[in-house]
Coordinates of C-alpha atoms in Angstrom, one line a residue:
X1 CA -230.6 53.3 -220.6
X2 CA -234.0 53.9 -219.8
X3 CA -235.7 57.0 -221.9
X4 CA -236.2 60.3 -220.5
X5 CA -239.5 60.6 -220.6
X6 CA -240.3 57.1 -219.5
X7 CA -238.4 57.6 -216.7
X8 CA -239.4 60.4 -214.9
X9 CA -242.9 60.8 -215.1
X10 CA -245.5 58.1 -214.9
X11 CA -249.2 58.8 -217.1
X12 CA -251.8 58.7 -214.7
X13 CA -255.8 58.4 -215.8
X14 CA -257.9 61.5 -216.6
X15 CA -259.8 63.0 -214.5
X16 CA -259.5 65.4 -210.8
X17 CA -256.8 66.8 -209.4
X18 CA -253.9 63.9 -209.6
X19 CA -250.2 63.4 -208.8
X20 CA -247.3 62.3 -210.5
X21 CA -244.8 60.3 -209.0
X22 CA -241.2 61.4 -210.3
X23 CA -238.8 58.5 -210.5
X24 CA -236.1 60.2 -209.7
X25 CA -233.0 58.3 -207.2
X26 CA -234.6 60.6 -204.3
X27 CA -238.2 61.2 -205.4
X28 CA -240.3 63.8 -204.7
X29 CA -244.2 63.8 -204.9
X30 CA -245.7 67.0 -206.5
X31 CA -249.4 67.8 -207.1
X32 CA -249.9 68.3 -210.8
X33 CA -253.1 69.0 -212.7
X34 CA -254.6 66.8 -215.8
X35 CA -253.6 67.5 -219.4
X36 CA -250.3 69.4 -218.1
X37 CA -247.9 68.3 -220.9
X38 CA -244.6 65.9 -220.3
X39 CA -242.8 69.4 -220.3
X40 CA -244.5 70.3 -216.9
X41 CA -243.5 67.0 -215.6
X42 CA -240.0 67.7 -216.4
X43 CA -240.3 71.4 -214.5
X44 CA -241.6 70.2 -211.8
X45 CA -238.7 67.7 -210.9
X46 CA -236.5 70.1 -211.4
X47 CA -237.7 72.7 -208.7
X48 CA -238.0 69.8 -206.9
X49 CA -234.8 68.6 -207.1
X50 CA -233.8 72.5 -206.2
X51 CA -235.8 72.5 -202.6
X52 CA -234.1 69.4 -202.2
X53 CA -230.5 70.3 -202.5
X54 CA -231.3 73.8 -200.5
X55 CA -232.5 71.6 -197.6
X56 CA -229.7 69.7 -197.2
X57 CA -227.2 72.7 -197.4
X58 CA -229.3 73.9 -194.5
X59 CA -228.9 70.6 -192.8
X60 CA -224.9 70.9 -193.2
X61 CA -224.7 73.8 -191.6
X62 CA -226.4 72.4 -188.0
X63 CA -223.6 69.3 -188.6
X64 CA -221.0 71.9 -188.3
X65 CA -221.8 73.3 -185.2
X66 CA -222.8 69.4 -183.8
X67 CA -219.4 68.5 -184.7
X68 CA -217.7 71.4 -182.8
X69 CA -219.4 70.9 -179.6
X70 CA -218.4 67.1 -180.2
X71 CA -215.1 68.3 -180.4
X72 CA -215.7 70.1 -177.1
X73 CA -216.7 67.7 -174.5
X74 CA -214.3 65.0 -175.9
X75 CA -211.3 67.0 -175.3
X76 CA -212.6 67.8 -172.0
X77 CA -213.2 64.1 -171.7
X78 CA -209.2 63.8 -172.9
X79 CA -208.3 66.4 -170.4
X80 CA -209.8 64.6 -167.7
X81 CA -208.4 61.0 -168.5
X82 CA -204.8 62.3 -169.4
X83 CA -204.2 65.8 -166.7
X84 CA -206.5 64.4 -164.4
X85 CA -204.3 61.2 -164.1
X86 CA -201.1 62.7 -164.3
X87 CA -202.0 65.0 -161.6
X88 CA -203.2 61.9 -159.5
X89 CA -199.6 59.8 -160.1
X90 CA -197.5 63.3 -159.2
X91 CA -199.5 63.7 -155.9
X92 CA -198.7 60.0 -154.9
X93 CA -195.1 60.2 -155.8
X94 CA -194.4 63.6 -154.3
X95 CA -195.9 62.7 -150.7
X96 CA -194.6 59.1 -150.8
X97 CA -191.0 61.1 -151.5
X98 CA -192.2 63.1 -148.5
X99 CA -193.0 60.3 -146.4
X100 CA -190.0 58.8 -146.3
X101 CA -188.1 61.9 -146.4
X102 CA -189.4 62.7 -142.9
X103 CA -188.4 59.3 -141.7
X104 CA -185.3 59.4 -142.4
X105 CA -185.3 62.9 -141.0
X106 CA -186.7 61.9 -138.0
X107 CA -184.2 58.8 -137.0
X108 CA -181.8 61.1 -136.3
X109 CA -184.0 63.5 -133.8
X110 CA -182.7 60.8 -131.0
X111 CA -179.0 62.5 -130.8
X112 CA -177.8 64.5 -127.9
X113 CA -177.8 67.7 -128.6
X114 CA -179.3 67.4 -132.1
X115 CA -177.6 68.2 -135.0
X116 CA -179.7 70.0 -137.6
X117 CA -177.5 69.9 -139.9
X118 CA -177.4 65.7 -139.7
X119 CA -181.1 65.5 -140.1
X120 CA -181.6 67.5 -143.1
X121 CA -178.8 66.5 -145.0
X122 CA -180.1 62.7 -144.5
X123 CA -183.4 64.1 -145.5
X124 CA -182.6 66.1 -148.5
X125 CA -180.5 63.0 -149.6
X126 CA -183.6 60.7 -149.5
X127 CA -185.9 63.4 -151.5
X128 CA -183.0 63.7 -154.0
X129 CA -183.4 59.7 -154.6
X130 CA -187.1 60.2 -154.9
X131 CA -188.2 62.9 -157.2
X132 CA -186.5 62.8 -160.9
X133 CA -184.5 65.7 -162.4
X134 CA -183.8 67.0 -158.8
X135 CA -180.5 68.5 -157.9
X136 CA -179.3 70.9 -154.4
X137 CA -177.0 72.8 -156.1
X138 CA -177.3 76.1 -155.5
X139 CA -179.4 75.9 -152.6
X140 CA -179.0 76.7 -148.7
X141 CA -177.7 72.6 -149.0
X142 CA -175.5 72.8 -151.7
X143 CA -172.8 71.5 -149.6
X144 CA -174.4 71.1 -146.3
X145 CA -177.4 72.0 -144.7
X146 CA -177.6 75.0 -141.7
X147 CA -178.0 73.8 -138.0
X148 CA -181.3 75.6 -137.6
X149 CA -184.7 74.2 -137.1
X150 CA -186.3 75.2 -140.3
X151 CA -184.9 75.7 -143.7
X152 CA -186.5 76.7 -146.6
X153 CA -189.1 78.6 -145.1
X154 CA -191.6 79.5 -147.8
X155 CA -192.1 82.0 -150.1
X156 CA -194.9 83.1 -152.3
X157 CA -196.7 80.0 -151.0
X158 CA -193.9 77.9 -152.4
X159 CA -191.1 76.3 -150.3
X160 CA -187.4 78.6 -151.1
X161 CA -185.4 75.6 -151.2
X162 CA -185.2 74.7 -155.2
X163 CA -184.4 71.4 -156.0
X164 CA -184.8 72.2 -159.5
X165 CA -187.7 70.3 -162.0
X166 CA -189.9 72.2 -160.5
X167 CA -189.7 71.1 -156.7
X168 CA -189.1 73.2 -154.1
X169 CA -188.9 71.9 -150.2
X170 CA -189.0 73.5 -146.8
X171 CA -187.5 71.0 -144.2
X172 CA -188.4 71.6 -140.1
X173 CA -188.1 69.9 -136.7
X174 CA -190.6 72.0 -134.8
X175 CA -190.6 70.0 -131.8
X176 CA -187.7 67.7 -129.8
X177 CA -189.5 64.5 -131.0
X178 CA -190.9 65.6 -133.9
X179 CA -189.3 66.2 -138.4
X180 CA -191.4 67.4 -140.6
X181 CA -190.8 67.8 -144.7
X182 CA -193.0 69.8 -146.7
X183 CA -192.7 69.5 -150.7
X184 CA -193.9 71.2 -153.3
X185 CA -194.5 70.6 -157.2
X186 CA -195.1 72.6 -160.4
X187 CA -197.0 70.1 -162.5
X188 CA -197.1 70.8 -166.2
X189 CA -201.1 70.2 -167.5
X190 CA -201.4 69.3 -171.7
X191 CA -204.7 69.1 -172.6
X192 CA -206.5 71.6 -170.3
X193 CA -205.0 75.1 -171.4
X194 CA -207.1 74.4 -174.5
X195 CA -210.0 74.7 -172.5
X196 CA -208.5 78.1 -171.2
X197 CA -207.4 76.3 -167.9
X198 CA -203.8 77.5 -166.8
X199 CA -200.9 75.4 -168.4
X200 CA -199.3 74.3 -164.9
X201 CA -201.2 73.3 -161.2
X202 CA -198.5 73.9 -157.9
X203 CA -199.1 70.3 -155.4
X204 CA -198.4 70.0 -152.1
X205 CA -197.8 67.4 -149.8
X206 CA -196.3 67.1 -145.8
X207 CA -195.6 64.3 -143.1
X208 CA -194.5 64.7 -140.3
X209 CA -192.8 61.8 -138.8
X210 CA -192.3 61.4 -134.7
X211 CA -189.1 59.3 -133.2
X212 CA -190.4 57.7 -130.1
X213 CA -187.2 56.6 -129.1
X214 CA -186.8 60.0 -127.0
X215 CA -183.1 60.4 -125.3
X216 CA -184.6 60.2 -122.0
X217 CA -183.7 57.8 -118.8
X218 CA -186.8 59.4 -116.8
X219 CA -189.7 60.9 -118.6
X220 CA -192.0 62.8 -116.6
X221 CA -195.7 63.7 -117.6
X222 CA -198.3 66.2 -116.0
X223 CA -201.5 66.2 -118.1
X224 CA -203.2 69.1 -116.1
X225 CA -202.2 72.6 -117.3
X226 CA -203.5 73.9 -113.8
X227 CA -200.8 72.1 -112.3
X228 CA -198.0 73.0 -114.7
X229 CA -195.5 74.4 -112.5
X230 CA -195.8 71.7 -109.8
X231 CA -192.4 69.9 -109.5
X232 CA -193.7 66.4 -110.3
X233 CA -189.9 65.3 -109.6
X234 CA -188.4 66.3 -106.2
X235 CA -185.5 64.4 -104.5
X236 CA -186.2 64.2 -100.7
X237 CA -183.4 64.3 -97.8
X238 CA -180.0 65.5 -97.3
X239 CA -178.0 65.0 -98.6
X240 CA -180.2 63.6 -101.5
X241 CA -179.3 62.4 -104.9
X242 CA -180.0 60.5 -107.9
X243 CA -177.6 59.3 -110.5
X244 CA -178.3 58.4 -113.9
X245 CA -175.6 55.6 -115.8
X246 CA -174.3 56.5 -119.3
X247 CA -172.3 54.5 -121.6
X248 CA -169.8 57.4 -121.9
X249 CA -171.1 57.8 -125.8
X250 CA -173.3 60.6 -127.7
X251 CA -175.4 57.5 -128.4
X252 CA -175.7 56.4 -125.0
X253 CA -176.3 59.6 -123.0
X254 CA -179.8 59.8 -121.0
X255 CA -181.4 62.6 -119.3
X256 CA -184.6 63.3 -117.7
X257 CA -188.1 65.1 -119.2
X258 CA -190.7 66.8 -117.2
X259 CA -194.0 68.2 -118.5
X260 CA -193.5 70.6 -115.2
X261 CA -191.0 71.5 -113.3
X262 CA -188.0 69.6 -112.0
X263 CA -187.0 70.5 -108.0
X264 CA -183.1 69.0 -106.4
X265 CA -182.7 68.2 -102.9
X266 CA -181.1 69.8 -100.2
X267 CA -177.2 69.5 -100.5
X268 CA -175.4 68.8 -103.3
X269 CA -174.9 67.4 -105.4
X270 CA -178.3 66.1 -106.1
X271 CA -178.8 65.1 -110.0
X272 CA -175.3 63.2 -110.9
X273 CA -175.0 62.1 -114.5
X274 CA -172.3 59.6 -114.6
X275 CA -169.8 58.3 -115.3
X276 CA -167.9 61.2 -116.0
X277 CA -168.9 64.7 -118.3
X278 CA -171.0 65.0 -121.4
X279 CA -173.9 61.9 -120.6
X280 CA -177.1 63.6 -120.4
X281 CA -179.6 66.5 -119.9
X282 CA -182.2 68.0 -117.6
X283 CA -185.5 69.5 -119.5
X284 CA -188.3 70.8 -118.4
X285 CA -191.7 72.8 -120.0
X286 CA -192.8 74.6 -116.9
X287 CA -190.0 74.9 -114.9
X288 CA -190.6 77.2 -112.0
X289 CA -188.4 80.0 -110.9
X290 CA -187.6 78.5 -107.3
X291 CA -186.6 75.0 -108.7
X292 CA -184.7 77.0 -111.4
X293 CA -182.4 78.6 -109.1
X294 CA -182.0 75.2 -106.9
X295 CA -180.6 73.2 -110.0
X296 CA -178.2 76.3 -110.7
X297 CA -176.8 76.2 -107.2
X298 CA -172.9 75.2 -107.5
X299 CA -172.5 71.8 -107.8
X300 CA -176.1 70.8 -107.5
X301 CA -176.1 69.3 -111.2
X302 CA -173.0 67.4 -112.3
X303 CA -172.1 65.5 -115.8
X304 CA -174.5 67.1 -117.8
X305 CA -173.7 67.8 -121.2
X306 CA -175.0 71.2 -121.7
X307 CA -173.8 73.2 -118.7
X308 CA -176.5 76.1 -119.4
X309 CA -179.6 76.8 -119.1
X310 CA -180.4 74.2 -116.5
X311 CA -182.9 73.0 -117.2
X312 CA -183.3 72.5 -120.8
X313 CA -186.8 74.0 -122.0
X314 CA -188.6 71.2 -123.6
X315 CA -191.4 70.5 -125.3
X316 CA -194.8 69.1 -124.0
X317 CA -195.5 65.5 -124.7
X318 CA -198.9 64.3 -124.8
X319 CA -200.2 62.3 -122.4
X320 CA -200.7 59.0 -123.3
X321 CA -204.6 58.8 -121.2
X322 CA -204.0 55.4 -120.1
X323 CA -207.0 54.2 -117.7
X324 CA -205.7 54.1 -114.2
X325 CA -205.1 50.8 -113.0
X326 CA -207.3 48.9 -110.4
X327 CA -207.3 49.6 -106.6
X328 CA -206.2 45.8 -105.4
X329 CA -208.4 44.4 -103.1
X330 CA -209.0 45.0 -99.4
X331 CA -208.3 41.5 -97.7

């Protein structure tokens, strides 16, 4: 072990203004005048060891607040990675559950009269297999859906129909051809409420599926508004009819669509379902009131499966725009 005095202070000639270099572990250089004894030497290190230790005590107090904004922005960064993904999987999985929920839905649009009650209960069983924890106890399904249209018409933003888990549902066929399933989730968040963010987001997803196998033998189409109460179906002579075959099953029955009107001809009778009762259905979007009373004139309709209104009032099908074909040639 080295002597005190040797090691701190270091003789330096006679003379000026000089400096002594302390040997300190952390040195410090301090400006010292000639024939100061070893005793200054010693005070000087000292208050400089003092400014020293005060400086870094003011350093630690800038780490602190470094560290807590540090802390910040990688929670953040954890909030994004963990909620943000967990929010991304839940949307995928509640509209893929809704996706197929409106195709199955939709399979059963085909039937003759629908049954409401078929489609949703096949649809409700397909979101069941699809979201975890759910269960229809309880709910307007609980043993069997309602023949209506819609069910589970929201509320407070949020579909009525609890499945439970935190999923609610409204389920709807708003058009003949048409199923639509509308799903909702509460989705529980981790990491954000520590950022002040709410602890759950509500997601939403909806399809809308379309069976384009419509019941229809003859399917009629007007694509000009102007012209929608023209009877683009009219049965000439008299007497004149047409019939339409049916297998004799719900399955099998036809019918005929119009995007206008539908107008009999003279004598009856003129639109002859057949064979026998219960094999298909007139509809029509703009029926107008003169072709209206024709088709209720006694015996003018026969084998249909609803007996009234006649005709059925449908919905309007879009037009499909196809280009008109070629003129053929003029030999």
């Amino acid at each position: 072990m080295r002597g005190r005095g040797s090691e701190l202070c270091r003789p330096l000639p006679t003379g000026s203004h000089a400096q002594v270099q302390l040997q300190a572990a952390d040195p410090v250089r301090l400006a010292v005048f000639p024939r100061r004894d070893r005793h200054d030497c010693y005070q000087h290190h000292e208050y400089g060891v003092l400014m020293q230790a005060a400086w870094l005590r003011k350093q630690s107090g800038q780490a602190v607040v470094l560290v807590a904004v540090a802390v910040l922005v990688l929670t953040a960064i954890l909030a994004l990675a963990l909620d943000g993904g967990a929010i991304y999987l839940d949307k995928r999985q509640l509209q893929n559950a809704a996706d197929s929920a409106a195709l199955a839905g939709a399979e059963l649009l085909m039937a003759v009269p629908p049954s409401y009650t078929a489609i949703h209960n096949q649809a409700m069983l397909n979101l069941l297999q699809n979201l975890p924890g759910t269960s229809k106890a309880g709910t307007a399904c609980s043993a069997s859906c309602p023949n209506l249209k819609t069910i589970g018409i929201p509320v407070a933003g949020v579909g009525s129909i609890n499945l439970t888990a935190g999923y609610f549902v409204e389920l709807s066929a708003p058009t003949s051809y048409t199923y639509q399933v509308s799903v909702w989730h509460t989705h529980p968040v981790a990491v954000a409420p520590i950022h002040g963010f709410q602890s759950t987001i509500t997601l939403a997803a909806r399809a809308t599926a379309q069976n384009a196998n419509l019941p229809y033998a003859v399917v009629l189409l007007q694509d000009k508004p102007a012209y929608a109460q023209w009877s683009n179906f009219s049965i000439n002579g008299t007497p004149g009819s047409i019939t339409m075959q049916g297998g004799g099953g719900a399955g099998n029955r036809g019918g005929m669509f119009s995007n206008a009107s539908i107008a009999p001809g003279n004598g009856a009778p003129s639109i002859i379902f057949s064979p026998g009762t219960d094999q298909g259905d007139l509809w029509a979007v703009n029926e107008s009131a003169a072709d209206r009373t024709a088709l209720n004139g006694a015996g003018v309709v026969q084998g249909q499966h609803t007996l009234s209104p006649i005709p059925l009032a449908g919905t309007h099908l879009d037009f499909p725009n196809y280009p008109e074909p070629v003129p053929p040639a003029v030999s």
